[in-house]
Short mmCIF file of C-alpha atoms and ligand atoms in Angstrom, two decimals:
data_model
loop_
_atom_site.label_atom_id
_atom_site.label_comp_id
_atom_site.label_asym_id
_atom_site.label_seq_id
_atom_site.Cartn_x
_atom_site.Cartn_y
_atom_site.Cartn_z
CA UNK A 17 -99.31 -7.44 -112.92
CA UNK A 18 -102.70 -8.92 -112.65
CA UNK A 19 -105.83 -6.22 -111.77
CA UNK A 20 -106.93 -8.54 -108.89
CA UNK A 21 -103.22 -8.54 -107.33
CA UNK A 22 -103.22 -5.28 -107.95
CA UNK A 23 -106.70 -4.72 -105.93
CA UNK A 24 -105.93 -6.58 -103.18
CA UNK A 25 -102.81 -4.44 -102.34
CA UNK A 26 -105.01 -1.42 -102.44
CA UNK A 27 -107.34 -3.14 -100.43
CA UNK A 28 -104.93 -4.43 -97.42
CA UNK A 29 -103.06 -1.07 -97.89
CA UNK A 30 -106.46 0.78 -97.07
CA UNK A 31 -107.26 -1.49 -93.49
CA UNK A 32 -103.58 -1.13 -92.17
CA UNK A 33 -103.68 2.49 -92.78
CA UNK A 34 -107.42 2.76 -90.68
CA UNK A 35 -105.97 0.79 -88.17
CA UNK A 36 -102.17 2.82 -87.70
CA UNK A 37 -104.61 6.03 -87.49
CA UNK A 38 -106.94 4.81 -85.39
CA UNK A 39 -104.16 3.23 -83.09
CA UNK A 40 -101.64 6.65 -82.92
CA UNK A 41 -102.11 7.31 -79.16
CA UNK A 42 -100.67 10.82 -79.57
CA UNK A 43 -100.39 13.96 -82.24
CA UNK A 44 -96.36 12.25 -82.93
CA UNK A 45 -97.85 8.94 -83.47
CA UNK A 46 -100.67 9.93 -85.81
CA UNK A 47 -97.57 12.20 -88.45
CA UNK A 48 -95.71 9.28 -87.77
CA UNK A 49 -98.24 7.24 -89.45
CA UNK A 50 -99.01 9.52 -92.03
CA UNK A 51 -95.90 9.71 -93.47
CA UNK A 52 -95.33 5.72 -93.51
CA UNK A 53 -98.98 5.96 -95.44
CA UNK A 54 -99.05 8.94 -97.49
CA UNK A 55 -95.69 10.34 -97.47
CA UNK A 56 -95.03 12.14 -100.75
CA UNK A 57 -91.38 10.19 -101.42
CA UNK A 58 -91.40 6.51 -99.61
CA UNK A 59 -95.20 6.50 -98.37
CA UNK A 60 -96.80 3.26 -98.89
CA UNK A 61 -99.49 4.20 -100.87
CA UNK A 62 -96.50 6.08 -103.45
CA UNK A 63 -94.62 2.04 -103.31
CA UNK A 64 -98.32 0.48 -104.03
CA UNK A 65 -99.05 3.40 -106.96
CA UNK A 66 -95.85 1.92 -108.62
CA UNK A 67 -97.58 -1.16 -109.28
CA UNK A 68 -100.04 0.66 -111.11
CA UNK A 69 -97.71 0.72 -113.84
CA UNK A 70 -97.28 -3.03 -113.91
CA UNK A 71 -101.27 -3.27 -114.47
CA UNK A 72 -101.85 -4.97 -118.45
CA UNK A 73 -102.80 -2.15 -120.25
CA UNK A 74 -106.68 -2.79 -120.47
CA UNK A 75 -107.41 -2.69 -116.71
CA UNK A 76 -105.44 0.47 -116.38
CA UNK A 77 -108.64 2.39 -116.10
CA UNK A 78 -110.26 0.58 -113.60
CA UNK A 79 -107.03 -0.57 -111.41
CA UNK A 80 -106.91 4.01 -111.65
CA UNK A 81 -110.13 4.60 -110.73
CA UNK A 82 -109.17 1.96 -107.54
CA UNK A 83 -106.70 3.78 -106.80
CA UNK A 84 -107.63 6.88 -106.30
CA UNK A 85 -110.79 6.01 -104.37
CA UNK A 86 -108.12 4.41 -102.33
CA UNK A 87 -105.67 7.22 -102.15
CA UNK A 88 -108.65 9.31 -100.76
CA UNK A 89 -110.62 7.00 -98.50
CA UNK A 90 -106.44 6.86 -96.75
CA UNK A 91 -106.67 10.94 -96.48
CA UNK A 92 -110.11 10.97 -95.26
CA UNK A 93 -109.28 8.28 -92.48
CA UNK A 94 -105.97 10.47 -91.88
CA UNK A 95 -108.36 13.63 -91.58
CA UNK A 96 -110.47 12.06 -89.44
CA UNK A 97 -108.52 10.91 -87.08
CA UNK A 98 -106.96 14.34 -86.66
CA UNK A 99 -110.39 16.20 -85.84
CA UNK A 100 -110.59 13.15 -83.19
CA UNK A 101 -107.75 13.73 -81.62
CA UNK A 102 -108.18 17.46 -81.48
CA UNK A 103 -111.69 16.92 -79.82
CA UNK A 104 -109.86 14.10 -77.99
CA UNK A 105 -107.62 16.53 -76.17
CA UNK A 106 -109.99 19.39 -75.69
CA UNK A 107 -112.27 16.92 -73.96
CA UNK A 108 -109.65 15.64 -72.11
CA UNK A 109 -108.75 19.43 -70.91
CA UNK A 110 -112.01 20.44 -69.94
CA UNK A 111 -112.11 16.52 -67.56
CA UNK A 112 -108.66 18.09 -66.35
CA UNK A 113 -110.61 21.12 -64.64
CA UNK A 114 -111.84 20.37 -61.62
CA UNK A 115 -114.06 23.45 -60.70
CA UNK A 116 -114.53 22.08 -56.79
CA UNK A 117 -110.98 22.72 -56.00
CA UNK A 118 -109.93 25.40 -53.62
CA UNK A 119 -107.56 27.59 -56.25
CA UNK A 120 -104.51 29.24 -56.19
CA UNK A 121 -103.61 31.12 -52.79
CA UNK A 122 -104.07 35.12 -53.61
CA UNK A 123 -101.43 37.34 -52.68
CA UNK A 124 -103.63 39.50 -50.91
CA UNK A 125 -102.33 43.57 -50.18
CA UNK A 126 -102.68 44.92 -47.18
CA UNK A 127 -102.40 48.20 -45.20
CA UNK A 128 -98.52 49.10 -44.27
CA UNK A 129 -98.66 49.34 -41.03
CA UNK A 130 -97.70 53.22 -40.52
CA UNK A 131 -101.17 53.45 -42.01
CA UNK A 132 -102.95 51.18 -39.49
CA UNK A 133 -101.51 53.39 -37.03
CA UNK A 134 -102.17 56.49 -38.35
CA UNK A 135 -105.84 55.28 -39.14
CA UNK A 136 -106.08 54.12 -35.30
CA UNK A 137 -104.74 57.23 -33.70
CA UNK A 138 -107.13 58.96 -35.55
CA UNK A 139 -110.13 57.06 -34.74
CA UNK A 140 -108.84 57.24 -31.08
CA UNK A 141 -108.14 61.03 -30.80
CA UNK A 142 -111.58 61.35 -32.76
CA UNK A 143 -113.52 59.34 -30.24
CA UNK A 144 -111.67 62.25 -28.05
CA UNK A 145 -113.20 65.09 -29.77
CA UNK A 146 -110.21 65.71 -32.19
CA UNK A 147 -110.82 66.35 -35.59
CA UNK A 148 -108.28 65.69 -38.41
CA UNK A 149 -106.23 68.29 -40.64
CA UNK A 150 -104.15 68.16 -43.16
CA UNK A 151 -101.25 70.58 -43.95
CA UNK A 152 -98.63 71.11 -46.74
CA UNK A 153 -95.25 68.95 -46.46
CA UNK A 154 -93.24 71.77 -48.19
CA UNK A 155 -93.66 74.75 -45.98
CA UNK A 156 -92.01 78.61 -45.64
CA UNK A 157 -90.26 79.85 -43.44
CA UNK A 158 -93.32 81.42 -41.70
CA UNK A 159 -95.29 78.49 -40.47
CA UNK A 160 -92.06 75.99 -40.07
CA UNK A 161 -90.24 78.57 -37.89
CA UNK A 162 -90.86 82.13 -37.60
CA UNK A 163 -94.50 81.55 -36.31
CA UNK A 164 -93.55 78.77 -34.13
CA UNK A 165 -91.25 81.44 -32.20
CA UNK A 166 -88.41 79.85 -33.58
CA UNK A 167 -85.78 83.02 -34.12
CA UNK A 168 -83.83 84.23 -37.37
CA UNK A 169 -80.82 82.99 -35.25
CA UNK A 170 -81.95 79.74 -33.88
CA UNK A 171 -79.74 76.61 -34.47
CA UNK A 172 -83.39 74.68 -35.43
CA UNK A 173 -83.28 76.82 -38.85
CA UNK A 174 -79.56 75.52 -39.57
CA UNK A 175 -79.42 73.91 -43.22
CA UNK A 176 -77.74 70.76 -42.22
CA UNK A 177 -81.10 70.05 -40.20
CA UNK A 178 -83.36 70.75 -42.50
CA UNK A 179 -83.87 69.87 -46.15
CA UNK A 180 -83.97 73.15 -47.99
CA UNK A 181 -85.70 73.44 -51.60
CA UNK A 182 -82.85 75.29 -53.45
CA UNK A 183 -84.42 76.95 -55.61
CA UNK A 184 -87.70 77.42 -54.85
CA UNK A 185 -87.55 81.28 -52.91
CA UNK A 186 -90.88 83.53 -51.67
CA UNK A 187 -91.06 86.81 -52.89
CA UNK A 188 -91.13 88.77 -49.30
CA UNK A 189 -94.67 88.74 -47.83
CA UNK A 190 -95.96 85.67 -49.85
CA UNK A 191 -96.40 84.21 -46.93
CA UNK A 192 -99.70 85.13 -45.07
CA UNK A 193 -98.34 85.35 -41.74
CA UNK A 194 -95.47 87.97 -42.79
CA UNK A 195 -97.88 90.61 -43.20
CA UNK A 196 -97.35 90.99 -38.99
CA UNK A 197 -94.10 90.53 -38.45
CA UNK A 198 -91.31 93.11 -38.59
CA UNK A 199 -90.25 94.76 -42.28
CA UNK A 200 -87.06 92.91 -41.52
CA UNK A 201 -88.21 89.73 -41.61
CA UNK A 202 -90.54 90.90 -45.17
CA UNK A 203 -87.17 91.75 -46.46
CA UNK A 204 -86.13 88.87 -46.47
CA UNK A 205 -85.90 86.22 -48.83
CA UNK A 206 -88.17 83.53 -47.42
CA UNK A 207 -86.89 79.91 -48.42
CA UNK A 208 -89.41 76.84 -48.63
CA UNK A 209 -88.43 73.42 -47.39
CA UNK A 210 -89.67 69.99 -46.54
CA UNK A 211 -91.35 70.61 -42.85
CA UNK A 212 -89.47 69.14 -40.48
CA UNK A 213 -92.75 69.36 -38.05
CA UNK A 214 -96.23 68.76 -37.92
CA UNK A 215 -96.36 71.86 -35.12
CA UNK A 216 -96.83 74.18 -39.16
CA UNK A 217 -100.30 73.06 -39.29
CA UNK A 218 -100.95 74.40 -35.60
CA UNK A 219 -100.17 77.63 -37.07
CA UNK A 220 -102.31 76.93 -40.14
CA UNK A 221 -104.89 76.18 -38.57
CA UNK A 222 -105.14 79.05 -35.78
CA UNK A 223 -104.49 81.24 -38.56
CA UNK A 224 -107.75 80.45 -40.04
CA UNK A 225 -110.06 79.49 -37.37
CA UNK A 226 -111.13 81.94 -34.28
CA UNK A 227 -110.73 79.70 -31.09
CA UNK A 228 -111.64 77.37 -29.78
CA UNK A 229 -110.02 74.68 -31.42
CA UNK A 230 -109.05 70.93 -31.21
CA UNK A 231 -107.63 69.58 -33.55
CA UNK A 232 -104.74 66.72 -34.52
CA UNK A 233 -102.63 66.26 -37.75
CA UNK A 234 -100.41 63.20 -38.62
CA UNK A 235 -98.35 63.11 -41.86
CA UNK A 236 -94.74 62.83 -42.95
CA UNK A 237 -92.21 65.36 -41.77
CA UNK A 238 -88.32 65.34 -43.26
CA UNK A 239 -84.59 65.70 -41.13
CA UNK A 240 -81.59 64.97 -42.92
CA UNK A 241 -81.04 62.57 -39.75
CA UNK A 242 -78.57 59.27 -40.64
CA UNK A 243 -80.84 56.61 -40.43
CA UNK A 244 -80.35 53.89 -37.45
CA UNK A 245 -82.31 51.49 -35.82
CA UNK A 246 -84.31 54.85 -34.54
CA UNK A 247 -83.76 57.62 -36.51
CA UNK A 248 -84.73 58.11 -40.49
CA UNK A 249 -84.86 61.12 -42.57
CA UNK A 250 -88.37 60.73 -43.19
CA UNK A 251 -90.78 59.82 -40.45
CA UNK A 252 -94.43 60.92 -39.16
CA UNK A 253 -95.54 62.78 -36.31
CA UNK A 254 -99.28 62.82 -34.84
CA UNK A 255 -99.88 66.87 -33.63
CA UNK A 256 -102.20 68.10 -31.28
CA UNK A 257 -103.96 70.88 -30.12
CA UNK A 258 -106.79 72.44 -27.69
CA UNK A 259 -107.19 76.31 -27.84
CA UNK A 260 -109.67 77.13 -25.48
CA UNK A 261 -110.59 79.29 -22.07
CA UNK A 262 -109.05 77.57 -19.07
CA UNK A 263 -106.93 74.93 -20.49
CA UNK A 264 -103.90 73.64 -18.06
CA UNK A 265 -101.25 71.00 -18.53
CA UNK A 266 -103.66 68.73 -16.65
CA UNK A 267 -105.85 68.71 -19.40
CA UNK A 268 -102.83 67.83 -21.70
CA UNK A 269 -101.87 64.88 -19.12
CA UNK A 270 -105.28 63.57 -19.36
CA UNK A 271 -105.54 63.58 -22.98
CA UNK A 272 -102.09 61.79 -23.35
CA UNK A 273 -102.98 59.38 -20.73
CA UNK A 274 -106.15 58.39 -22.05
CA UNK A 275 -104.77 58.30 -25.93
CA UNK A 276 -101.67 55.75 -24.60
CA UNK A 277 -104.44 53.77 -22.58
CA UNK A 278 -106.71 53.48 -25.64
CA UNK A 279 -103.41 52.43 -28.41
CA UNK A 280 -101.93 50.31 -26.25
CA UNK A 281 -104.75 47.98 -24.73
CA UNK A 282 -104.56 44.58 -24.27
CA UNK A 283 -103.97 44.19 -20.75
CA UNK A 284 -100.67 46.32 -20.54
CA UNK A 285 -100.49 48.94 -17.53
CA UNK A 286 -100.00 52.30 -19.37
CA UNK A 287 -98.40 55.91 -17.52
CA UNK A 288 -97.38 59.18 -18.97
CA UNK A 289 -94.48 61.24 -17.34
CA UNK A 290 -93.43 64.23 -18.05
CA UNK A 291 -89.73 65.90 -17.97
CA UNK A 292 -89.38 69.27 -18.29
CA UNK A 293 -87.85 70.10 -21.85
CA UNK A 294 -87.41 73.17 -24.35
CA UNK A 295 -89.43 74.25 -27.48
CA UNK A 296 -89.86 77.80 -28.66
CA UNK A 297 -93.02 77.35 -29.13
CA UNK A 298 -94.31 75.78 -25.83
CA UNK A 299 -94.22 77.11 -22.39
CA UNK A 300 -93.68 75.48 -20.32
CA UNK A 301 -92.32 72.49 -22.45
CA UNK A 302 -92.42 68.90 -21.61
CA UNK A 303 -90.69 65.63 -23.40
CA UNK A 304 -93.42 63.15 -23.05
CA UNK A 305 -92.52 59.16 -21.78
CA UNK A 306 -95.18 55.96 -21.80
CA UNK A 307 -94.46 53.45 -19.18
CA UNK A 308 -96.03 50.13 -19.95
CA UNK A 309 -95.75 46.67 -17.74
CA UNK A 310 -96.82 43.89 -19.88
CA UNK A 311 -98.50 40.62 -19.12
CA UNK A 312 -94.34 39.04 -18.85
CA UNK A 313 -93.96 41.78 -16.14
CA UNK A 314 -91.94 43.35 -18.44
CA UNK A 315 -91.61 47.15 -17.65
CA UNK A 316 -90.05 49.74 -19.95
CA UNK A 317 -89.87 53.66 -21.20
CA UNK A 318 -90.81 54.90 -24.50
CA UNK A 319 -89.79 58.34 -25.67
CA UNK A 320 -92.92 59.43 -27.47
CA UNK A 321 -92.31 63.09 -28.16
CA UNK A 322 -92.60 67.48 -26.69
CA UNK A 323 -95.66 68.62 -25.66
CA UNK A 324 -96.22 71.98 -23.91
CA UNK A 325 -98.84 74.68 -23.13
CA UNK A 326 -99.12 76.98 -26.66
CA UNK A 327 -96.38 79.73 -26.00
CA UNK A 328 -98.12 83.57 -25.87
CA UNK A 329 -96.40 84.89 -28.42
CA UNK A 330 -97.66 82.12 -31.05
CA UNK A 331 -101.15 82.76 -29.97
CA UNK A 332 -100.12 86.59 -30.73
CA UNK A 333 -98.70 85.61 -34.34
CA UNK A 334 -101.86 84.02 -34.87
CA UNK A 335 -103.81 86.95 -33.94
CA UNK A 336 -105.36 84.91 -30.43
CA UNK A 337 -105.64 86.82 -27.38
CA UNK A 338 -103.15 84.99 -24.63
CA UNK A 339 -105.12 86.55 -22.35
CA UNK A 340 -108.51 85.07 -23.81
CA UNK A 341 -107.54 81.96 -24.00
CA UNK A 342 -104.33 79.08 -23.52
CA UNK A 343 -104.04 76.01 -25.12
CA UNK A 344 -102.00 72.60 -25.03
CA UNK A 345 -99.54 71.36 -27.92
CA UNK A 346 -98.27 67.90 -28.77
CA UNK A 347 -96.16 66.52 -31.32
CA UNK A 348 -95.51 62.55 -31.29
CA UNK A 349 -93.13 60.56 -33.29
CA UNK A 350 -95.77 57.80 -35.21
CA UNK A 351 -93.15 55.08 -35.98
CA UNK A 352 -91.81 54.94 -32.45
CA UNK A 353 -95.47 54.06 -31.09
CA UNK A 354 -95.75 51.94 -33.72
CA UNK A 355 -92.44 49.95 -32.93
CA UNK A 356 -93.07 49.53 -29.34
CA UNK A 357 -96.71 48.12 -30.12
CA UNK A 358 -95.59 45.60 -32.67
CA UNK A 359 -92.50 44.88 -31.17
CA UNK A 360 -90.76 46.62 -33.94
CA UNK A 361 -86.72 46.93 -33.37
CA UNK A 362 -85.49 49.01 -36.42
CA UNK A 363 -86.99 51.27 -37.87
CA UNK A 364 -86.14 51.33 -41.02
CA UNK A 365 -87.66 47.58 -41.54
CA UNK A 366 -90.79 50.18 -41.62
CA UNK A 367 -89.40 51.54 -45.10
CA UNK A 368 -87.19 48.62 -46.64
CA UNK A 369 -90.64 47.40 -48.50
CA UNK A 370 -89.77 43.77 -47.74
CA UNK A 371 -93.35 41.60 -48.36
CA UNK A 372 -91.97 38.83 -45.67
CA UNK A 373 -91.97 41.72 -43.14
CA UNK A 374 -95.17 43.87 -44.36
CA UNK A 375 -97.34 40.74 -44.95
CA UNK A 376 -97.06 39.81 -41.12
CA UNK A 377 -99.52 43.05 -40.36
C1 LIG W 414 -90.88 68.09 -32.30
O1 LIG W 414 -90.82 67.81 -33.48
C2 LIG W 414 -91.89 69.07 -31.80
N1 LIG W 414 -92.58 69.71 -32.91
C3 LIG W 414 -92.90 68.35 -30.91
C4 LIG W 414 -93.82 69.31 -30.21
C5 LIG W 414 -95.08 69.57 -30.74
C6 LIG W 414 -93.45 69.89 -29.01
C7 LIG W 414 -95.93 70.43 -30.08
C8 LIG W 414 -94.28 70.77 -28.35
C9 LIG W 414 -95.53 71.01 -28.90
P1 LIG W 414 -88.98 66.45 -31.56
O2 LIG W 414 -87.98 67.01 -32.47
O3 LIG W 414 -88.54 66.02 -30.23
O4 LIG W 414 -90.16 67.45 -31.37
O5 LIG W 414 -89.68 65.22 -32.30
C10 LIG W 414 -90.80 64.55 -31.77
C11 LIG W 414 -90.70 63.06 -31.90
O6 LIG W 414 -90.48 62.69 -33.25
C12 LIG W 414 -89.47 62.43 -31.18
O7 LIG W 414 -89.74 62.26 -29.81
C13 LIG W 414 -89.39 61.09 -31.89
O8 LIG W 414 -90.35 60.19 -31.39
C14 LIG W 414 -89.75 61.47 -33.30
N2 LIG W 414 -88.55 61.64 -34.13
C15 LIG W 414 -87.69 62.69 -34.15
N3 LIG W 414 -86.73 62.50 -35.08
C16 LIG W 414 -86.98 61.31 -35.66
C17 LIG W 414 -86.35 60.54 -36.71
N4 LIG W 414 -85.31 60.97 -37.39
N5 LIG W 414 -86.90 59.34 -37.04
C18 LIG W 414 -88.00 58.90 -36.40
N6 LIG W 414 -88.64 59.56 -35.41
C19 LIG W 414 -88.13 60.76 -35.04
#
C-alpha cells in the first residue's frame, strides 16, 4: 500500500470522526460514536491501523508516526467533546432554574384545634381575672375523690368508670391531704389513677394558697366511656374557681354568661340556664346549658357542663373557713364548646388525626 493512500485514510478518518463528535446531540450519541471511531475490536481507526501493515517497508516509520498522531488527535476530539457536553448540560440546568417562580406550595402545620380553644378560653377567662394552673393527670385518691366529698362508697369511685393504675399503690398518708382525714381512710391503701376531673386541681390549689382565689385549669381528663359521636375516653375540661367573701351563684351566672358571650361572638345571641343537678362537691349544684340563635335563626341547647357553689365540707378539707368565705365551681367539657363553634358533629373527628379535617382550622 502506497504511504500517500495510506495518509489520506488517516486524514479523512480524522475529519469524520471531529464531525460524528461534534454532531452527537446527546451522552448515547457521543459512545455511540466512539465506539464506531475508537472501538477496541471493529473501531474504524483499528480497520484503518490494518493498513498500516500493507505500508512498503521503508515508510513504515513515518506512515507510524501518522498514525499515532492520528490515533490521538481522534481521543483528544473524543475528550473534548465530552467536557462539552458535561458543561453543555450543567449550563443547560442552571437556564432550567427559574429563580422568579413562586415554588412549591408548603405544607404548613398548624394548631389542632382543641388547642385554639384551650388557648382562647384562656385568654378569655384571663381578660376575666382568671389565672391559669396546671395539675397532675394521674392523681390519688385524695384530690380525685375523697377531697372532692366524694365517699369511700360512692358509685363515682367504681373501677369500670375510672381508669385505675394497677400497680402503682400509696403507702397510707402519702397523700398530703390524708394527714386530716379519719385513720380509716390512712389505712387504707390509696390507689392512683388517670383523673377523671379537672375539679383535683381545685383541691390542689386551695390546698396551697390561703383565699382568695380565682383561678381556671383546662387539660385532659380520662373515662373508660365507649366513644360515640359525643363521648370519648379521653377529653378536656376547662375548671373554675372564685374563693372569696360574699360570693353567690349570681356571680357564677355572670361569669358563665360573659365567658359564652366572649367564645361565641360573631353576632350569635348567647344565654346560660341553669338546672338544678348533683355533685358531691357543689352545693347547691347546677348542670350548665348555652342557648345560642344564630344569624339563620337557628336556635339550639348545648350541654356545657356542673357548676355549683364550693360545698363546706371541701372548703373544710382544705383547711378554709366556710364561714369566712364561699366560692363558685365550674367544670366544662372543652370539645363540646369546641364542636358547637365549628360546627363539629363527632367528636372523635377531633382525635382521628386526619390532615383533610385538621388543615381546615
Ligand atoms: C364533672 O366532671 C364535674 N367535675 C364538673 C363540675 C366542676 C361540677 C365543678 C361542679 C363544679 P361531668 O361529669 O358532668 O362533670 O362532666 C362535665 C362535662 O364534661 C360534660 O358536661 C361534658 O361536656 C363533658 N364530658 C363528660 N364526659 C365526656 C366524654 N366522655 N367525652 C367528651 N366530653 C365529656
Amino acid at each position: 500500500m502506497a504511504l500517500a493512500e495510506f495518509l489520506a485514510d488517516l486524514d479523512a478518518l480524522v475529519a469524520e470522526a471531529d464531525a460524528a463528535f461534534a454532531a452527537a446531540a446527546d451522552d448515547a450519541a457521543l459512545e455511540a460514536a466512539r465506539i464506531e471511531y475508537l472501538g477496541a475490536k471493529a473501531g474504524r481507526l483499528k480497520d484503518v491501523q490494518k493498513g498500516l501493515g500493507k505500508v512498503d517497508k521503508a515508510d513504515k516509520p513515518a506512515a507510524g508516526k501518522r498514525f499515532n498522531e492520528v490515533k490521538q488527535s481522534i481521543e483528544a476530539a473524543f475528550a473534548a467533546a465530552q467536557e462539552r457536553r458535561a458543561n453543555g448540560a450543567a449550563t443547560h440546568q442552571r437556564e432550567a432554574f427559574d429563580f422568579t417562580l413562586p415554588g412549591q406550595p408548603v405544607r404548613l402545620g398548624r394548631l389542632h384545634p382543641i388547642t385554639q380553644t384551650i388557648a382562647e378560653m384562656k385568654d378569655i377567662m384571663g381578660r376575666l381575672g382568671f389565672t391559669a394552673v396546671e395539675g397532675p393527670e394521674i392523681e390519688d385518691d385524695w384530690h380525685n375523690f375523697e377531697a372532692l366529698n366524694i365517699p369511700r362508697s360512692h358509685p363515682a369511685r367504681d373501677p369500670l368508670d375510672n381508669f385505675y393504675l394497677a400497680t402503682a399503690q400509696l403507702a397510707p398518708g402519702d397523700s398530703p391531704g390524708a394527714k386530716s382525714k379519719s385513720s380509716d381512710a390512712k389505712a387504707a391503701a390509696k390507689p392512683l389513677l388517670l383523673r377523671s376531673q379537672t375539679s383535683t386541681v381545685q383541691i390542689r390549689v386551695m390546698e396551697s394558697t390561703p383565699p382568695p382565689v380565682r383561678i381556671i385549669s383546662l387539660g385532659r381528663v380520662y373515662r373508660p366511656d365507649t366513644a360515640d359521636a359525643t363521648h370519648y375516653p379521653m377529653f378536656h375540661q376547662i375548671e373554675g374557681l372564685l374563693v372569696d367573701r360574699g360570693v353567690t351563684m349570681a356571680d357564677l351566672k355572670s361569669v358563665l354568661r360573659l365567658f359564652c358571650q366572649s367564645y361565641f361572638a360573631g353576632g350569635d345571641e348567647v344565654h346560660v340556664r341553669f338546672r338544678p343537678s348533683f355533685f358531691p362537691f357543689t352545693e347547691p349544684s347546677v348542670e350548665v346549658d348555652m342557648s345560642w340563635t344564630n344569624a339563620a335563626g337557628e336556635h339550639g341547647w348545648l350541654e356545657m357542663g356542673g357548676a355549683g357553689m364550693v360545698d363546706p365540707n371541701v372548703l373544710r378539707a382544705v383547711g378554709y373557713d366556710p364561714e369566712e368565705v364561699t366560692g363558685f365551681a365550674f367544670g366544662l367539657g372543652v370539645e363540646r364548646i369546641c364542636m358547637r363553634q365549628h360546627g363539629i358533629t363527632d367528636i372523635r373527628a377531633l382525635y382521628e388525626n386526619d390532615v383533610r379535617f385538621l388543615e381546615q382550622f
